Short mmCIF file of C-alpha atoms in Angstrom, two decimals:
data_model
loop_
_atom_site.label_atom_id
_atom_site.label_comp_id
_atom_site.label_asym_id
_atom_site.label_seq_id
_atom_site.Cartn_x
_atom_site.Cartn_y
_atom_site.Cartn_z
CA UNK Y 1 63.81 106.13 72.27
CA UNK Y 2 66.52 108.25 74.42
CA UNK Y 3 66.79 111.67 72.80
CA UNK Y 4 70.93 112.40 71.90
CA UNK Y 5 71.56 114.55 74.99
CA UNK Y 6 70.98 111.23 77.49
CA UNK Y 7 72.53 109.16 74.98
CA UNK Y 8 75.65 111.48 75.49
CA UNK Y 9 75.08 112.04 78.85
CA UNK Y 10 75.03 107.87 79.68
CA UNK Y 11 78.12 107.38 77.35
CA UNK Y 12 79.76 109.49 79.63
CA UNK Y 13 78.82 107.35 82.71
CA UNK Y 14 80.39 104.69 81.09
CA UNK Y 15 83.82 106.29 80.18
CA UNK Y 16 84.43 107.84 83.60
CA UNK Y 17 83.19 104.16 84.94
CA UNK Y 18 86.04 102.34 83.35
CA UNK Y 19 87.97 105.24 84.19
CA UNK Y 20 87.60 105.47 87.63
CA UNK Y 21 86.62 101.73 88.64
CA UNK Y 22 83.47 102.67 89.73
CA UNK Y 23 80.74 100.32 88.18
CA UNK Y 24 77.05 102.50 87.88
CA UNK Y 25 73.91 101.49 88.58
CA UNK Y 26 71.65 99.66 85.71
CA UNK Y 27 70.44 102.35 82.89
CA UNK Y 28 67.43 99.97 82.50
CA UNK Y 29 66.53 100.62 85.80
CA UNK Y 30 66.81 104.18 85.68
CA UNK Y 31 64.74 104.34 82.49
CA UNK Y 32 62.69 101.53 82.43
CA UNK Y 33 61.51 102.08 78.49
CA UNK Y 34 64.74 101.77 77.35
CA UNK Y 35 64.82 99.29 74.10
CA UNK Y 36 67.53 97.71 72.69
CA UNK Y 37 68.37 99.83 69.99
CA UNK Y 38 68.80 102.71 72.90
CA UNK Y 39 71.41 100.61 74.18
CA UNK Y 40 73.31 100.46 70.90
CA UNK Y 41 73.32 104.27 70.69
CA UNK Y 42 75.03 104.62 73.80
CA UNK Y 43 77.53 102.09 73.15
CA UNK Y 44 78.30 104.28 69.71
CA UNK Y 45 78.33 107.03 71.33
CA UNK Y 46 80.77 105.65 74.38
CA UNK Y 47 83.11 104.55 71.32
CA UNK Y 48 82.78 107.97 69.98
CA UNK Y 49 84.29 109.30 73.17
CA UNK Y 50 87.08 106.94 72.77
CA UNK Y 51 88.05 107.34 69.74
CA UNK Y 52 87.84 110.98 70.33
CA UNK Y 53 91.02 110.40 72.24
CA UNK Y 54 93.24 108.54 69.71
CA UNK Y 55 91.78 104.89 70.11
CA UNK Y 56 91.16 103.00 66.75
CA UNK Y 57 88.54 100.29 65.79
CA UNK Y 58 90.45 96.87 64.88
CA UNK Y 59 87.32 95.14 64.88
CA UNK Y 60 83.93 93.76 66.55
CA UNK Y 61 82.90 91.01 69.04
CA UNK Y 62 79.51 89.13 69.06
CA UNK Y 63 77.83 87.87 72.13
CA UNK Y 64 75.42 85.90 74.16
CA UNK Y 65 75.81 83.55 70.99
CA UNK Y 66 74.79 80.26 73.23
CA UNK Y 67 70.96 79.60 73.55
CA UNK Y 68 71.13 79.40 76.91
CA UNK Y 69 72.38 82.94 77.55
CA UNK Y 70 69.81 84.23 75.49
CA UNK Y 71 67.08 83.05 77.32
CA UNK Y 72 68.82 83.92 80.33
CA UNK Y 73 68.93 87.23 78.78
CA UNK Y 74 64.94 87.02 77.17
CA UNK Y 75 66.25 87.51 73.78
CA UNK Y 76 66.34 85.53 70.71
CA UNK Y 77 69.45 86.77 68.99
CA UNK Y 78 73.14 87.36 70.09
CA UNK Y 79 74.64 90.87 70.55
CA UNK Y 80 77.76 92.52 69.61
CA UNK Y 81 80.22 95.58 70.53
CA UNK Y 82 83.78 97.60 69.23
CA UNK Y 83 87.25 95.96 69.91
CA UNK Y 84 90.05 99.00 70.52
CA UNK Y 85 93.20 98.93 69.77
CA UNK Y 86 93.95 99.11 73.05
CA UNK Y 87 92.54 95.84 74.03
CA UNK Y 88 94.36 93.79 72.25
CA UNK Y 89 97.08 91.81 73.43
CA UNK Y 90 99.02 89.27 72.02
CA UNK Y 91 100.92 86.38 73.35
CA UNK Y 92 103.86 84.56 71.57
CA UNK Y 93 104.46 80.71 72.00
CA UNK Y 94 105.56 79.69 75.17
CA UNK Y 95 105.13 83.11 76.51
CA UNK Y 96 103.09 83.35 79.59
CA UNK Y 97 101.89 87.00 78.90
CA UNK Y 98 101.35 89.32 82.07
CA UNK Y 99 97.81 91.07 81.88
CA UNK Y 100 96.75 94.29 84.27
CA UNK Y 101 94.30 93.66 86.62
CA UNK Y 102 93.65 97.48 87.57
CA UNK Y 103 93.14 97.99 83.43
CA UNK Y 104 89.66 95.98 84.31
CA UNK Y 105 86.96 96.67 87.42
CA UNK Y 106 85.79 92.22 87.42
CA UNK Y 107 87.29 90.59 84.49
CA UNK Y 108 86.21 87.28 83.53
CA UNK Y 109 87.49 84.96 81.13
CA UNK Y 110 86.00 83.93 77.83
CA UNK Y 111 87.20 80.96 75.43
CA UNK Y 112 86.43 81.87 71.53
CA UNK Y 113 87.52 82.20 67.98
CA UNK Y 114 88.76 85.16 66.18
CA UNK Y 115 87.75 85.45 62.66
CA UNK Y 116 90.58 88.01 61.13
CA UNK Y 117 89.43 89.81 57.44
CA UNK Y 118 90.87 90.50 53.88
CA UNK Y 119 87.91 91.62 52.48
CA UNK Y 120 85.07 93.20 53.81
CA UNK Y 121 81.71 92.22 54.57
CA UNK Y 122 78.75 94.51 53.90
CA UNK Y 123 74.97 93.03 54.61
CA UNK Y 124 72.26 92.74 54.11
CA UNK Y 125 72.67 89.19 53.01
CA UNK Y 126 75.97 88.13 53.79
CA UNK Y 127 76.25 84.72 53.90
CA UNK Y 128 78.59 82.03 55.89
CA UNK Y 129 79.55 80.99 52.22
CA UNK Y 130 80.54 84.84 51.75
CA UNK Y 131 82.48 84.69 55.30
CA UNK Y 132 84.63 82.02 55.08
CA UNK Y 133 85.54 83.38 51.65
CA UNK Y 134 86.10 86.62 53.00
CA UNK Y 135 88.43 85.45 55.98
CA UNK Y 136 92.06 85.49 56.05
CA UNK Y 137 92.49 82.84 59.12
CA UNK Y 138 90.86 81.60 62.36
CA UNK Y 139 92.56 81.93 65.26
CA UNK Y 140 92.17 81.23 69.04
CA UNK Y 141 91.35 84.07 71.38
CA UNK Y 142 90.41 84.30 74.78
CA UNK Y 143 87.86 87.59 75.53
CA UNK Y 144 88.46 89.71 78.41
CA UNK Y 145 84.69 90.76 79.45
CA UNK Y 146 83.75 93.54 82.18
CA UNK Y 147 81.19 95.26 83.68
CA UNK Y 148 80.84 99.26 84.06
CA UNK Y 149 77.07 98.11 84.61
CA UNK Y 150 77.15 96.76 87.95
CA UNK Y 151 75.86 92.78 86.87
CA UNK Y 152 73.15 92.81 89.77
CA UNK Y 153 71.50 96.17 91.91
CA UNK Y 154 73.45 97.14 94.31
CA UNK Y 155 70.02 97.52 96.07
CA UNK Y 156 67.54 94.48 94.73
CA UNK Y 157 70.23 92.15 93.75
CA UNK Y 158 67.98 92.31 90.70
CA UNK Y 159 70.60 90.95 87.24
CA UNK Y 160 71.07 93.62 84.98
CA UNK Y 161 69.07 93.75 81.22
CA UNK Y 162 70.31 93.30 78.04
CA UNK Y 163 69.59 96.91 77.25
CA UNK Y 164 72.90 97.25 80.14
CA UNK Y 165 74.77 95.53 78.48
CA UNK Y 166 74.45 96.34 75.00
CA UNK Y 167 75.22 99.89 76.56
CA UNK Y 168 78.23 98.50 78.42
CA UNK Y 169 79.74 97.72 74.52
CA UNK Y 170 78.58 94.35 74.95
CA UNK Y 171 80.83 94.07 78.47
CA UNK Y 172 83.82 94.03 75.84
CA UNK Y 173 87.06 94.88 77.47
CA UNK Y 174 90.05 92.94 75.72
CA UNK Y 175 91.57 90.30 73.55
CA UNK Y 176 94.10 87.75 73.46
CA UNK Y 177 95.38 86.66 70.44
CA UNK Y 178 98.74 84.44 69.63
CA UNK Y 179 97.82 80.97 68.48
CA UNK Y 180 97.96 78.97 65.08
CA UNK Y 181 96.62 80.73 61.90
CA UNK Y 182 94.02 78.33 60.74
CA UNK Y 183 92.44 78.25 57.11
CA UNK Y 184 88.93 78.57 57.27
CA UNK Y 185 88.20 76.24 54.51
CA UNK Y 186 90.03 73.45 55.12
CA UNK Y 187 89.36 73.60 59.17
CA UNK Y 188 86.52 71.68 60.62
CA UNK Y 189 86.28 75.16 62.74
CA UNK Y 190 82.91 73.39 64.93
CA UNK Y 191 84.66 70.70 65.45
CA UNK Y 192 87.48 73.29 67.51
CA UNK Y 193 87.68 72.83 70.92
CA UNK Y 194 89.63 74.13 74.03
CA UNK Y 195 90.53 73.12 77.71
CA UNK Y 196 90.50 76.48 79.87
CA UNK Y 197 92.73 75.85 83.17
CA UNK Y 198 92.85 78.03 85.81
CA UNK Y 199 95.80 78.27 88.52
CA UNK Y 200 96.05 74.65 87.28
CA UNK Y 201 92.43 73.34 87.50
CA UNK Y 202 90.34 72.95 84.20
CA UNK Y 203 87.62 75.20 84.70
CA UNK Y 204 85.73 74.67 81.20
CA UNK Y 205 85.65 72.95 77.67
CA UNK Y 206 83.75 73.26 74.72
CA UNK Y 207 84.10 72.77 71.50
CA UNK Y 208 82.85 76.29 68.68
CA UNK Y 209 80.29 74.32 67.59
CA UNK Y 210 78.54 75.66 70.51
CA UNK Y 211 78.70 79.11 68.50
CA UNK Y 212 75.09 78.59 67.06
CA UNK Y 213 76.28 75.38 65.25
CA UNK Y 214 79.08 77.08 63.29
CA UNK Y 215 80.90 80.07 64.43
CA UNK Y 216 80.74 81.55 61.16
CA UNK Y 217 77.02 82.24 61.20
CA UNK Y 218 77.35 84.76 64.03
CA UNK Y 219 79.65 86.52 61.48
CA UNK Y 220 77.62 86.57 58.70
CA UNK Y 221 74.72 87.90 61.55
CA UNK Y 222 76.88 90.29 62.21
CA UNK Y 223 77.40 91.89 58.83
CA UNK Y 224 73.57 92.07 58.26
CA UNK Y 225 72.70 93.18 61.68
CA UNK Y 226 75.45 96.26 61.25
CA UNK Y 227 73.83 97.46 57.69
CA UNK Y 228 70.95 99.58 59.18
CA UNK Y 229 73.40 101.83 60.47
CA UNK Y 230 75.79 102.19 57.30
CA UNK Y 231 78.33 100.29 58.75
CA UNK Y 232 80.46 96.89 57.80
CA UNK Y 233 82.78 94.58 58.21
CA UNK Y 234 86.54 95.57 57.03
CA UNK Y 235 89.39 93.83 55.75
CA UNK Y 236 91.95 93.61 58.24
CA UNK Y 237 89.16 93.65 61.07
CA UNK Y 238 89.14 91.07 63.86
CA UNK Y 239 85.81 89.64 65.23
CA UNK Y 240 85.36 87.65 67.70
CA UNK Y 241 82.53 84.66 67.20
CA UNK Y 242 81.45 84.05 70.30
CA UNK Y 243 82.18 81.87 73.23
CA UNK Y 244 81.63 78.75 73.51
CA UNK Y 245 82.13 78.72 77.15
CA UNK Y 246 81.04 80.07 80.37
CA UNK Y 247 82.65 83.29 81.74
CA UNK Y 248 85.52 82.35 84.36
CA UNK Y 249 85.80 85.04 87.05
CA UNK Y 250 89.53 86.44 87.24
CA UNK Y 251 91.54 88.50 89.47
CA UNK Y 252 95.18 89.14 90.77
CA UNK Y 253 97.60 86.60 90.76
CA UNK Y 254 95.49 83.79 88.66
CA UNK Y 255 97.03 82.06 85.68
CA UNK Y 256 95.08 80.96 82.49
CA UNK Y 257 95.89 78.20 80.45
CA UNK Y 258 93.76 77.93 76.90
CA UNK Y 259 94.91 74.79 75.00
CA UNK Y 260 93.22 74.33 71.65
CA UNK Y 261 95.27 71.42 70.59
CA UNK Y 262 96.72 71.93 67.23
CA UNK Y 263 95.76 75.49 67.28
CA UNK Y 264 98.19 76.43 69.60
CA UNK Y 265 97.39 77.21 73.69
CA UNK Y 266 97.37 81.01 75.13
CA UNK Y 267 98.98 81.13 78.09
CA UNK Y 268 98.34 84.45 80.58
CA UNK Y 269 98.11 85.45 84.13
CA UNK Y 270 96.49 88.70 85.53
CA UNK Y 271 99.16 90.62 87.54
#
């Protein structure tokens, strides 16, 4: 286990890599006994840094949710990260909203669900049950992931670990929010699906079943995996469930269309 001083000393990489643009090399590499929960320290401690400078927490995201990422990744469970205030943005009907590439060093484009509190959830044995009760509304969202982490060695071309991206807050870099308000217990929510377009061309599908079955069980995982540390789930919070499709790579001048059908569609381009 890192001692604090390189736990600081990484979560610092990381802030002046999203400041600056400049992805780093992997931390697994450079300290090849690094374990998972090291990687979860750092990411605290990068939020630490960030909050430090007037961000606030609205909420979490869960990841690598799909079976096949986690054995791409050669783990058995998902992971998870912070969402800032300052990720979130929000489009209104019709609105095609105008997102800034230089905020991000390679976005890429995830389709999801966002589960949004009024009560909070506190493990260890939260169940779905407990989080559908607990939720105000499902909502389409579309996650914004990046990499400070370079995603392959500059060098060896080698991917990077999960340890990276734990670090990297779970490659978390924003939100979009803006479709129907759904009731999560009278919603079929596996049975929600979405066409992603891109400049026009339908890029994925999926349906949230895909979300381990139900994407309120990475929720409830969620709750229990954040006890350990003292923390929870709070009302008002928004967490994203996972995605339920592949990451679409994004840059200037590309235009998203997410259509969940009676959920509403987000409509966005990166300018």
């Amino acid at each position: 286990m890192f001692d604090d001083t390189h736990i600081r000393q990484l979560a610092a990489e990381l802030h002046q890599s999203e400041k600056s643009r400049m992805q780093v090399e992997h931390f697994s590499k450079r300290y090849p006994g690094m374990a998972i929960e090291d990687g979860y320290r750092i990411s605290r401690a990068w939020m630490d840094l960030k909050r430090a400078e007037g961000r606030t927490v609205i909420g979490h995201k869960i990841g690598l949710t799909s079976r096949a990422m986690q054995q791409a990744s050669q783990i058995t469970e998902p992971d998870y990260g912070t969402l800032l205030d300052d990720m979130l943005f929000t489009c209104t009907p019709g609105q095609v909203l105008d997102i800034p590439t230089a905020r991000f060093i390679a976005p890429r484009v995830e389709v999801e669900l966002a589960f949004v509190l009024k009560a909070p959830l506190k493990g260890p044995d939260v169940t779905v049950e407990q989080v559908l009760a607990a939720t105000e509304y499902v909502t389409p969202a579309i996650e914004i992931i990046d990499a400070r982490i370079e995603q392959f060695d500059r060098h060896s071309k080698v991917m990077r670990k999960v340890y990276d991206t734990i670090s990297d807050n779970a490659a978390n870099a924003g939100i979009v929010v803006g479709g129907v308000r759904a009731d999560p217990l009278t919603t079929n929510l596996p049975w929600c699906g979405a066409i992603l377009r891109q400049n026009g061309v339908v890029e994925e599908t999926g349906l949230a079943a895909g979300v381990q079955g139900h994407p309120a069980i990475g929720i409830a995982w969620l709750a229990n995996k954040l006890a350990p540390w003292g923390e929870s789930l709070q009302a008002g919070q928004i967490v994203l469930a996972g995605s339920f499709t592949r990451p679409v790579p994004a840059q200037a001048g590309d235009a998203f269309d997410a259509d969940y059908g009676a959920l509403g569609r987000l409509q966005f381009r990166f300018v």
